[in-house]
Short mmCIF file of C-alpha atoms and ligand atoms in Angstrom, two decimals:
data_model
loop_
_atom_site.label_atom_id
_atom_site.label_comp_id
_atom_site.label_asym_id
_atom_site.label_seq_id
_atom_site.Cartn_x
_atom_site.Cartn_y
_atom_site.Cartn_z
CA MET K 414 -24.60 21.67 -12.49
CA ILE K 415 -26.86 22.51 -9.57
CA LYS K 416 -26.18 26.03 -8.37
CA ALA K 417 -26.89 27.71 -5.06
CA VAL K 418 -30.18 29.57 -4.76
CA ARG K 419 -29.98 33.19 -5.94
CA GLY K 420 -28.97 35.57 -3.16
CA MET K 421 -27.55 32.74 -1.00
CA LYS K 422 -23.80 32.64 -0.74
CA ASP K 423 -21.33 29.92 0.14
CA LEU K 424 -18.99 31.09 2.84
CA LEU K 425 -15.54 29.74 2.08
CA PRO K 426 -12.09 29.93 3.67
CA PRO K 427 -10.31 32.28 4.29
CA GLU K 428 -13.52 34.30 4.66
CA THR K 429 -14.74 31.87 7.33
CA ALA K 430 -11.70 32.80 9.45
CA ARG K 431 -12.76 36.43 9.25
CA TRP K 432 -16.26 35.49 10.45
CA HIS K 433 -14.81 33.42 13.23
CA HIS K 434 -12.78 36.43 14.32
CA ILE K 435 -15.88 38.67 14.27
CA GLU K 436 -17.90 36.20 16.30
CA THR K 437 -15.11 35.62 18.82
CA ILE K 438 -14.79 39.35 19.48
CA ALA K 439 -18.58 39.78 19.66
CA ARG K 440 -18.87 36.90 22.14
CA ALA K 441 -16.12 38.38 24.32
CA VAL K 442 -17.79 41.80 24.40
CA PHE K 443 -21.23 40.26 25.09
CA ARG K 444 -19.72 38.43 28.03
CA CYS K 445 -18.40 41.65 29.52
CA TYR K 446 -21.86 43.24 29.24
CA GLY K 447 -23.62 40.25 30.82
CA PHE K 448 -25.29 38.84 27.69
CA GLN K 449 -25.93 35.11 27.36
CA GLU K 450 -26.36 33.16 24.17
CA ILE K 451 -29.76 31.97 23.00
CA ARG K 452 -30.19 29.71 19.92
CA LEU K 453 -33.53 29.66 18.22
CA PRO K 454 -35.25 27.79 15.38
CA LEU K 455 -34.96 29.22 11.89
CA LEU K 456 -38.60 28.36 11.20
CA GLU K 457 -41.46 29.96 13.04
CA ARG K 458 -45.20 30.23 12.57
CA THR K 459 -45.89 32.98 10.03
CA GLU K 460 -48.19 34.78 12.44
CA LEU K 461 -45.25 35.57 14.72
CA PHE K 462 -43.75 37.85 12.09
CA THR K 463 -46.94 39.37 10.71
CA ARG K 464 -47.95 40.39 14.23
CA SER K 465 -44.57 41.77 15.28
CA ILE K 466 -42.91 43.24 12.18
CA GLY K 467 -46.26 44.52 10.90
CA VAL K 468 -48.51 43.48 8.00
CA ASN K 469 -47.84 46.64 6.02
CA THR K 470 -44.06 46.48 6.00
CA ASP K 471 -41.86 45.53 3.05
CA ILE K 472 -40.58 42.52 4.97
CA VAL K 473 -44.02 41.02 5.54
CA GLU K 474 -45.61 42.14 2.27
CA LYS K 475 -42.82 41.17 -0.10
CA GLU K 476 -39.84 39.53 1.49
CA MET K 477 -40.77 36.52 3.58
CA TYR K 478 -40.10 32.92 2.63
CA THR K 479 -43.50 31.58 3.63
CA PHE K 480 -44.90 28.16 2.82
CA PRO K 481 -47.41 25.65 4.16
CA ASP K 482 -45.91 22.59 5.85
CA ARG K 483 -47.27 19.11 5.13
CA HIS K 484 -50.25 19.74 7.38
CA GLY K 485 -51.04 23.06 5.79
CA GLU K 486 -49.70 25.20 8.61
CA SER K 487 -48.12 28.42 7.37
CA LEU K 488 -44.46 28.61 8.37
CA THR K 489 -41.84 31.29 7.63
CA LEU K 490 -38.06 31.25 7.53
CA ARG K 491 -37.19 33.97 10.02
CA PRO K 492 -36.52 37.34 8.38
CA GLU K 493 -35.10 38.69 11.67
CA ALA K 494 -34.50 37.42 15.19
CA THR K 495 -36.23 39.85 17.55
CA ALA K 496 -39.69 38.32 17.14
CA SER K 497 -38.26 34.85 17.82
CA VAL K 498 -36.38 36.05 20.90
CA VAL K 499 -39.58 37.55 22.26
CA ARG K 500 -41.51 34.36 21.46
CA ALA K 501 -38.91 32.28 23.30
CA PHE K 502 -38.89 34.76 26.21
CA ILE K 503 -42.64 34.40 26.65
CA GLU K 504 -42.88 30.67 25.94
CA ASN K 505 -40.05 29.69 28.29
CA ARG K 506 -41.17 32.06 31.05
CA LEU K 507 -37.86 33.88 30.99
CA ASP K 508 -39.56 36.95 32.46
CA GLN K 509 -39.20 35.65 36.04
CA GLY K 510 -37.13 37.91 38.31
CA ALA K 511 -36.71 41.66 38.31
CA GLU K 512 -33.43 41.88 36.46
CA VAL K 513 -33.09 42.81 32.81
CA LYS K 514 -32.63 39.64 30.70
CA LYS K 515 -29.83 40.02 28.21
CA TYR K 516 -29.48 37.63 25.28
CA PHE K 517 -27.47 37.47 22.14
CA THR K 518 -27.94 35.22 19.16
CA MET K 519 -26.12 34.77 15.85
CA GLY K 520 -27.29 33.09 12.69
CA PRO K 521 -28.94 33.22 9.29
CA MET K 522 -31.99 35.31 8.38
CA PHE K 523 -33.99 35.13 5.14
CA ARG K 524 -35.49 37.93 3.11
CA TYR K 525 -36.60 37.74 -0.48
CA GLU K 526 -34.96 41.04 -1.51
CA ARG K 527 -33.35 41.91 -4.82
CA PRO K 528 -29.79 40.64 -4.35
CA GLN K 529 -26.94 43.10 -4.82
CA LYS K 530 -23.62 43.87 -3.15
CA GLY K 531 -24.23 43.75 0.62
CA ARG K 532 -27.81 42.51 0.21
CA TYR K 533 -28.59 38.80 0.18
CA ARG K 534 -31.58 36.53 0.54
CA GLN K 535 -29.84 34.51 3.20
CA PHE K 536 -27.75 36.77 5.38
CA HIS K 537 -26.46 36.60 8.93
CA GLN K 538 -27.02 38.77 11.94
CA ILE K 539 -25.48 39.17 15.36
CA ASN K 540 -28.42 40.12 17.56
CA ALA K 541 -28.55 41.51 21.07
CA GLU K 542 -31.76 41.92 23.02
CA ALA K 543 -32.27 43.29 26.55
CA LEU K 544 -35.73 42.49 27.86
CA GLY K 545 -37.44 43.93 30.90
CA GLY K 546 -35.89 47.38 31.33
CA ASP K 547 -37.08 50.83 30.35
CA ALA K 548 -34.29 52.98 31.78
CA PRO K 549 -32.66 55.30 29.23
CA GLU K 550 -29.34 54.08 30.65
CA LEU K 551 -30.12 50.71 29.07
CA ASP K 552 -30.52 52.37 25.66
CA ALA K 553 -27.13 54.01 26.10
CA GLU K 554 -25.63 50.73 27.27
CA MET K 555 -26.92 48.91 24.17
CA ILE K 556 -25.45 51.54 21.88
CA LEU K 557 -22.13 51.44 23.76
CA LEU K 558 -22.12 47.65 23.46
CA LEU K 559 -22.73 47.79 19.72
CA LEU K 560 -20.03 50.40 19.24
CA GLU K 561 -17.58 48.45 21.37
CA ILE K 562 -17.92 45.38 19.16
CA LEU K 563 -17.29 47.53 16.09
CA GLU K 564 -14.42 49.35 17.76
CA ARG K 565 -12.71 46.15 18.88
CA LEU K 566 -12.91 44.95 15.29
CA GLN K 567 -11.25 48.25 14.34
CA ILE K 568 -13.98 49.21 11.90
CA LYS K 569 -13.52 52.83 10.83
CA ASN K 570 -15.69 55.48 9.15
CA LEU K 571 -18.90 54.67 10.94
CA GLU K 572 -21.70 57.00 11.87
CA LEU K 573 -24.35 56.52 14.54
CA VAL K 574 -27.74 57.83 13.45
CA PHE K 575 -30.37 58.38 16.13
CA ASN K 576 -34.08 59.12 16.32
CA SER K 577 -36.98 58.82 18.72
CA LEU K 578 -40.22 57.32 17.43
CA GLY K 579 -42.38 58.28 20.39
CA CYS K 580 -44.82 56.03 22.18
CA SER K 581 -48.51 55.15 22.32
CA GLN K 582 -49.10 58.55 24.03
CA CYS K 583 -47.60 60.87 21.46
CA ARG K 584 -47.40 58.91 18.21
CA PRO K 585 -51.13 58.50 17.35
CA ALA K 586 -51.69 62.28 17.04
CA TYR K 587 -48.67 62.54 14.77
CA LEU K 588 -49.88 59.66 12.63
CA LEU K 589 -53.25 61.38 12.22
CA GLU K 590 -51.47 64.51 11.04
CA LEU K 591 -49.44 62.43 8.57
CA THR K 592 -52.51 60.61 7.27
CA ALA K 593 -54.28 63.92 6.66
CA LEU K 594 -51.31 65.29 4.76
CA PHE K 595 -50.97 62.16 2.66
CA ALA K 596 -54.69 62.22 1.89
CA ARG K 597 -54.25 65.76 0.51
CA GLY K 598 -51.18 64.83 -1.54
CA LEU K 599 -52.28 61.32 -2.37
CA ARG K 600 -51.67 61.65 -6.10
CA ASP K 601 -47.99 62.44 -5.48
CA LEU K 602 -47.39 59.21 -3.60
CA CYS K 603 -46.18 56.04 -5.31
CA ASP K 604 -48.59 53.09 -5.56
CA ASP K 605 -47.19 51.33 -2.52
CA CYS K 606 -47.39 54.45 -0.37
CA GLN K 607 -50.90 55.33 -1.59
CA ARG K 608 -52.01 51.98 -0.30
CA ARG K 609 -50.08 52.15 2.96
CA SER K 610 -50.46 55.84 3.82
CA ALA K 611 -53.83 55.40 5.49
CA VAL K 612 -52.97 52.24 7.45
CA ASN K 613 -49.29 52.73 8.22
CA PRO K 614 -48.17 56.25 7.30
CA LEU K 615 -44.70 55.97 8.93
CA ARG K 616 -43.71 53.49 6.21
CA VAL K 617 -43.72 56.33 3.66
CA PHE K 618 -40.45 57.48 5.29
CA ASP K 619 -38.83 54.22 4.12
CA CYS K 620 -39.89 54.76 0.52
CA LYS K 621 -37.15 55.44 -2.02
CA SER K 622 -39.43 57.26 -4.49
CA LYS K 623 -38.44 60.90 -5.09
CA THR K 624 -41.98 62.26 -5.10
CA CYS K 625 -42.79 60.54 -1.80
CA GLN K 626 -39.65 61.98 -0.28
CA GLU K 627 -40.50 65.47 -1.53
CA LEU K 628 -43.92 65.31 0.06
CA LEU K 629 -42.29 64.34 3.33
CA HIS K 630 -40.40 67.62 3.38
CA GLN K 631 -43.68 69.33 4.25
CA VAL K 632 -44.14 67.11 7.28
CA PRO K 633 -43.13 68.13 10.78
CA ALA K 634 -40.71 65.75 12.49
CA LEU K 635 -42.12 63.24 14.98
CA SER K 636 -39.16 64.00 17.21
CA ASP K 637 -40.50 67.57 17.61
CA GLN K 638 -43.85 66.30 18.89
CA LEU K 639 -42.82 63.84 21.55
CA CYS K 640 -44.62 63.69 24.89
CA ASP K 641 -42.72 64.80 27.98
CA ASP K 642 -41.74 61.26 28.98
CA CYS K 643 -40.37 60.45 25.52
CA GLN K 644 -38.53 63.76 25.43
CA ARG K 645 -36.94 63.14 28.82
CA HIS K 646 -36.00 59.62 27.75
CA GLU K 647 -34.35 60.83 24.56
CA GLN K 648 -32.52 63.65 26.33
CA ARG K 649 -31.07 61.31 28.91
CA VAL K 650 -29.92 58.79 26.26
CA LEU K 651 -28.20 61.54 24.28
CA GLU K 652 -26.70 63.05 27.44
CA LEU K 653 -25.16 59.65 28.23
CA LEU K 654 -23.82 59.28 24.70
CA ASP K 655 -22.21 62.71 25.11
CA ARG K 656 -20.77 61.65 28.46
CA PHE K 657 -19.11 58.66 26.85
CA GLY K 658 -17.88 60.80 23.98
CA VAL K 659 -20.01 59.00 21.38
CA PRO K 660 -20.73 61.18 18.34
CA TYR K 661 -24.15 60.78 16.72
CA ARG K 662 -26.35 62.46 14.14
CA LYS K 663 -30.04 62.97 14.80
CA ASN K 664 -32.15 62.02 11.82
CA PRO K 665 -35.89 62.69 12.27
CA ARG K 666 -36.58 60.57 9.18
CA LEU K 667 -35.09 57.39 10.57
CA VAL K 668 -38.13 55.15 11.13
CA ARG K 669 -36.58 51.69 10.48
CA GLY K 670 -38.41 49.08 8.43
CA LEU K 671 -40.19 47.27 11.25
CA ASP K 672 -43.36 48.36 13.05
CA TYR K 673 -42.49 47.40 16.60
CA TYR K 674 -40.21 50.30 17.52
CA THR K 675 -41.02 52.83 20.23
CA ARG K 676 -38.83 55.73 21.38
CA THR K 677 -35.15 55.07 20.62
CA ALA K 678 -34.28 53.95 17.10
CA PHE K 679 -30.75 53.89 15.73
CA GLU K 680 -28.55 52.70 12.92
CA VAL K 681 -24.82 52.53 12.37
CA ILE K 682 -23.97 53.39 8.80
CA THR K 683 -20.74 53.40 6.83
CA THR K 684 -19.49 55.37 3.87
CA GLU K 685 -17.63 52.36 2.52
CA LEU K 686 -20.26 49.93 1.29
CA GLY K 687 -22.18 51.89 -1.31
CA ALA K 688 -25.98 51.71 -1.28
CA GLN K 689 -26.26 49.06 1.44
CA ASP K 690 -24.76 51.35 4.07
CA ALA K 691 -26.44 50.11 7.28
CA VAL K 692 -24.06 47.90 9.23
CA ALA K 693 -26.39 47.61 12.22
CA GLY K 694 -29.78 48.79 13.36
CA GLY K 695 -31.96 48.59 16.41
CA GLY K 696 -34.16 50.28 18.89
CA ARG K 697 -36.68 50.01 21.68
CA TYR K 698 -39.78 47.87 21.35
CA ASN K 699 -41.74 48.54 24.51
CA GLY K 700 -45.07 47.12 23.33
CA LEU K 701 -43.94 43.99 21.51
CA ILE K 702 -43.75 41.48 24.38
CA ARG K 703 -47.29 42.33 25.44
CA GLU K 704 -48.48 42.37 21.83
CA LEU K 705 -47.25 38.78 21.45
CA GLY K 706 -49.12 37.65 24.55
CA GLY K 707 -46.45 38.15 27.21
CA PRO K 708 -46.15 40.47 30.21
CA ASP K 709 -45.97 44.21 29.72
CA HIS K 710 -42.18 44.34 29.65
CA PRO K 711 -40.25 47.00 27.75
CA ALA K 712 -37.20 45.93 25.72
CA ILE K 713 -34.48 47.14 23.40
CA GLY K 714 -32.11 45.45 20.95
CA PHE K 715 -30.03 45.67 17.82
CA ALA K 716 -28.72 43.50 15.02
CA ILE K 717 -25.45 43.71 13.13
CA GLY K 718 -25.33 42.50 9.52
CA GLU K 719 -22.45 40.04 9.48
CA GLU K 720 -21.84 40.07 5.70
CA ARG K 721 -21.50 43.84 5.78
CA LEU K 722 -19.24 43.75 8.79
CA ALA K 723 -17.02 41.11 7.16
CA ALA K 724 -16.85 43.20 4.00
CA LEU K 725 -15.67 46.20 6.04
CA LEU K 726 -13.13 44.07 7.84
CA SER K 727 -11.70 42.79 4.57
CA GLN K 728 -11.39 46.34 3.24
CA GLN K 729 -9.70 47.62 6.33
CA GLN K 730 -7.62 44.73 7.63
CA ASP K 731 -5.28 42.08 6.33
CA PRO K 732 -6.66 38.55 6.42
CA ILE K 733 -6.19 36.84 9.73
CA PRO K 734 -2.86 34.95 9.48
CA ALA K 735 -3.09 31.17 9.16
CA ARG K 736 -2.09 29.24 12.25
CA PRO K 737 1.38 27.74 12.25
CA LEU K 738 1.26 24.10 11.26
CA LEU K 739 3.41 21.03 11.43
CA PHE K 740 3.41 19.09 8.20
CA ILE K 741 4.87 15.61 8.02
CA ALA K 742 6.20 14.68 4.61
CA VAL K 743 6.32 10.89 4.14
CA LEU K 744 8.69 9.12 1.75
CA GLY K 745 7.54 5.62 0.95
CA ARG K 746 4.73 3.46 2.25
CA THR K 747 6.71 1.93 5.14
CA ALA K 748 7.13 5.28 6.93
CA LEU K 749 3.43 6.11 6.61
CA ASP K 750 2.27 4.35 9.78
CA LEU K 751 4.87 6.05 11.96
CA ALA K 752 4.12 9.45 10.38
CA PHE K 753 0.39 8.90 11.00
CA ASP K 754 1.13 8.01 14.66
CA LEU K 755 3.19 11.17 15.06
CA VAL K 756 0.70 13.47 13.38
CA GLN K 757 -2.05 12.14 15.66
CA ALA K 758 0.13 12.48 18.77
CA VAL K 759 0.94 16.09 17.90
CA ARG K 760 -2.71 16.94 17.16
CA ARG K 761 -3.78 15.45 20.46
CA GLN K 762 -1.45 17.87 22.21
CA GLY K 763 -3.43 20.72 20.66
CA TYR K 764 -1.20 21.60 17.73
CA VAL K 765 -2.32 21.94 14.15
CA ALA K 766 -0.66 19.13 12.22
CA ASP K 767 -1.23 17.55 8.84
CA MET K 768 0.15 15.07 6.33
CA ASP K 769 -0.67 13.67 2.92
CA PHE K 770 -1.54 10.00 2.31
CA ALA K 771 -1.08 9.88 -1.47
CA ASP K 772 2.58 8.80 -1.68
CA ARG K 773 3.64 11.91 -3.61
CA SER K 774 7.16 13.14 -4.26
CA LEU K 775 8.98 15.13 -1.59
CA LYS K 776 8.81 18.20 -3.82
CA ALA K 777 5.02 17.90 -4.15
CA GLN K 778 4.67 17.48 -0.39
CA MET K 779 6.88 20.49 0.33
CA THR K 780 4.73 22.61 -2.01
CA MET K 781 1.64 21.39 -0.19
CA ALA K 782 3.17 22.26 3.19
CA ASN K 783 4.02 25.73 1.91
CA ARG K 784 0.53 26.34 0.61
CA ARG K 785 -0.94 25.34 3.95
CA GLY K 786 1.35 27.83 5.70
CA ALA K 787 3.18 25.14 7.66
CA SER K 788 5.84 26.56 9.93
CA GLN K 789 7.76 23.27 10.32
CA VAL K 790 8.04 20.22 8.12
CA LEU K 791 9.23 16.85 9.39
CA ILE K 792 10.57 14.58 6.67
CA VAL K 793 10.21 10.84 7.36
CA GLY K 794 11.41 8.07 5.02
CA ASP K 795 12.97 4.60 5.31
CA LYS K 796 16.36 6.04 6.28
CA GLU K 797 14.82 8.11 9.12
CA LEU K 798 12.76 5.14 10.22
CA ALA K 799 15.94 3.08 10.65
CA ALA K 800 17.83 5.88 12.43
CA ARG K 801 14.76 6.82 14.59
CA GLN K 802 15.63 10.44 13.82
CA ALA K 803 14.32 12.81 11.17
CA PRO K 804 15.04 16.35 9.95
CA LEU K 805 12.60 19.04 11.08
CA LYS K 806 12.76 22.02 8.77
CA ASN K 807 11.74 25.50 9.83
CA MET K 808 10.01 26.85 6.73
CA GLN K 809 10.72 30.47 7.55
CA SER K 810 14.39 30.36 8.42
CA GLY K 811 15.17 27.29 6.30
CA GLN K 812 17.09 25.88 9.28
CA GLN K 813 16.95 22.19 9.90
CA GLN K 814 17.43 20.18 13.10
CA MET K 815 17.40 16.44 13.73
CA VAL K 816 14.70 15.32 16.16
CA SER K 817 13.90 11.95 17.63
CA ILE K 818 10.86 10.24 16.12
CA GLU K 819 10.56 7.65 18.89
CA GLY K 820 7.65 9.77 20.14
CA PRO K 821 6.30 13.28 19.69
CA SER K 822 8.21 14.95 22.56
CA GLU K 823 11.16 16.41 20.64
CA ILE K 824 8.91 17.58 17.83
CA LEU K 825 6.58 19.20 20.35
CA ALA K 826 9.51 20.88 22.06
CA ALA K 827 10.57 22.39 18.73
CA LEU K 828 7.00 23.56 17.99
CA GLY K 829 6.59 24.84 21.53
CA SER K 830 9.19 27.53 21.04
CA GLU K 831 7.23 28.74 17.99
CA THR K 832 3.66 28.76 19.15
CA GLU K 833 1.16 27.65 21.75
CA GLY K 834 -1.12 24.71 21.11
CA VAL K 835 -4.88 25.22 20.87
CA TYR K 836 -5.30 23.82 24.38
CA GLY K 837 -2.55 26.05 25.70
CA VAL K 838 -0.01 23.22 25.93
P1 HAM L 2127 -32.72 45.40 10.33
O1 HAM L 2127 -32.34 46.84 10.21
O2 HAM L 2127 -33.79 44.91 9.44
O3 HAM L 2127 -33.10 45.18 11.84
O4 HAM L 2127 -31.45 44.49 10.10
C1 HAM L 2127 -30.26 44.71 10.84
C2 HAM L 2127 -29.04 44.62 9.94
O5 HAM L 2127 -29.05 43.40 9.20
C3 HAM L 2127 -28.98 45.70 8.87
O6 HAM L 2127 -28.45 46.90 9.38
C4 HAM L 2127 -28.04 45.07 7.86
O7 HAM L 2127 -26.69 45.24 8.24
C5 HAM L 2127 -28.40 43.59 7.96
N1 HAM L 2127 -29.29 43.20 6.84
C6 HAM L 2127 -30.61 43.38 6.74
N2 HAM L 2127 -31.08 42.87 5.58
C7 HAM L 2127 -30.02 42.37 4.93
C8 HAM L 2127 -29.84 41.69 3.67
N3 HAM L 2127 -30.86 41.42 2.87
N4 HAM L 2127 -28.58 41.30 3.32
C9 HAM L 2127 -27.53 41.55 4.13
N5 HAM L 2127 -27.64 42.17 5.33
C10 HAM L 2127 -28.87 42.57 5.73
C11 HAM L 2127 -33.54 44.00 12.36
O8 HAM L 2127 -33.51 42.95 11.78
C12 HAM L 2127 -34.01 44.13 13.80
N6 HAM L 2127 -34.47 42.80 14.24
C13 HAM L 2127 -32.90 44.64 14.69
C14 HAM L 2127 -33.31 44.73 16.11
C15 HAM L 2127 -32.97 43.87 17.09
N7 HAM L 2127 -34.11 45.64 16.63
C16 HAM L 2127 -34.29 45.37 17.92
N8 HAM L 2127 -33.61 44.31 18.20
#
């Protein structure tokens, strides 16, 4: 038996219905906030990610699916979407016009991490990116948008964690301070951090090692050493969160695992998923568009982990009920053509309808209808064919009525009182 690749999950019904629900709500909220969908390739040139996420990050050092194509060009399955959105923004000249460009995108990402509950090698994100605006109001708007999606999905027990990572004015001095401290305590750092501390000292904050974390307790917080502009920016964002009654916790150790962040960085965490507690994360990346060869436009975004969100939804909500369905049970081969005509006619009116072609017993077909959650079953056999009438059974009440099978109209009328068709018929 050929099995799926480790860390890559099949998404099966009824779980797919839950995902559909999540994506429908997200799309509706994005629409209200003026975000448009963008769909991007899953494969990009490797350089895009090394230059944006950073060479000394876990993602780039250990987690990318990178391979040469048939011409020897190094390609990578995207580990995240922000770099691709920025690439598309620059390449397609989407920077024209003064307004902030707001895009969302949904789809699979790939990271070669150690699989465990809530952590996969192929996982899915719902991404939002707002490019071309540096107002702190935009930061607040992005956070409100993220929280609104989560709220409309009725996800409970979430916490917003906030930090500011400074900018090219105030961060370099802080990094020098960090490097000096790490140089003094080098022996206490784990191997990875020893190597990275000189080139990318912020990454030590991501490290899980106890000794690295202890050393960090001696370090002043970056958020205490921000320049005036960064301080004002942060204050205004937090003031707006207060105004909208959004609770948050400031965590000066939140650095996020990607190098491109400036100023605002945030995560939404939950108490309900164990170790993999981040449901969403994001922040500002004011230098990234320029870094990748585009105009000097500031930007901010976030990504929600869809597997984690779906897991929360399944803990906190009943599965989404199956749609009511008409099932046509056929008795004998002669009635099959008429039943097939009817099932097609009903489907084309926007109702969910089904039948079985295998000439099974009525009992077997009724069991099938039940399992599919059919709300009405029409039973058609030779006798019904001759009388041009058949019994339509309501599976909930058990009540039965005779309907004409000359065409679908009487059947549709009976369904119509139960539910609306997909096309609103
Ligand atoms: P990230 O924090 O790396 O940020 O990922 C965002 C979310 O994706 C996480 O909070 C988590 O829910 C989910 N996630 C990450 N890795 C895995 C995994 N291996 N298995 C399951 N879920 C996972 C980014 O990717 C940034 N691009 C977010 C962003 C957008 N920043 C600005 N714009």
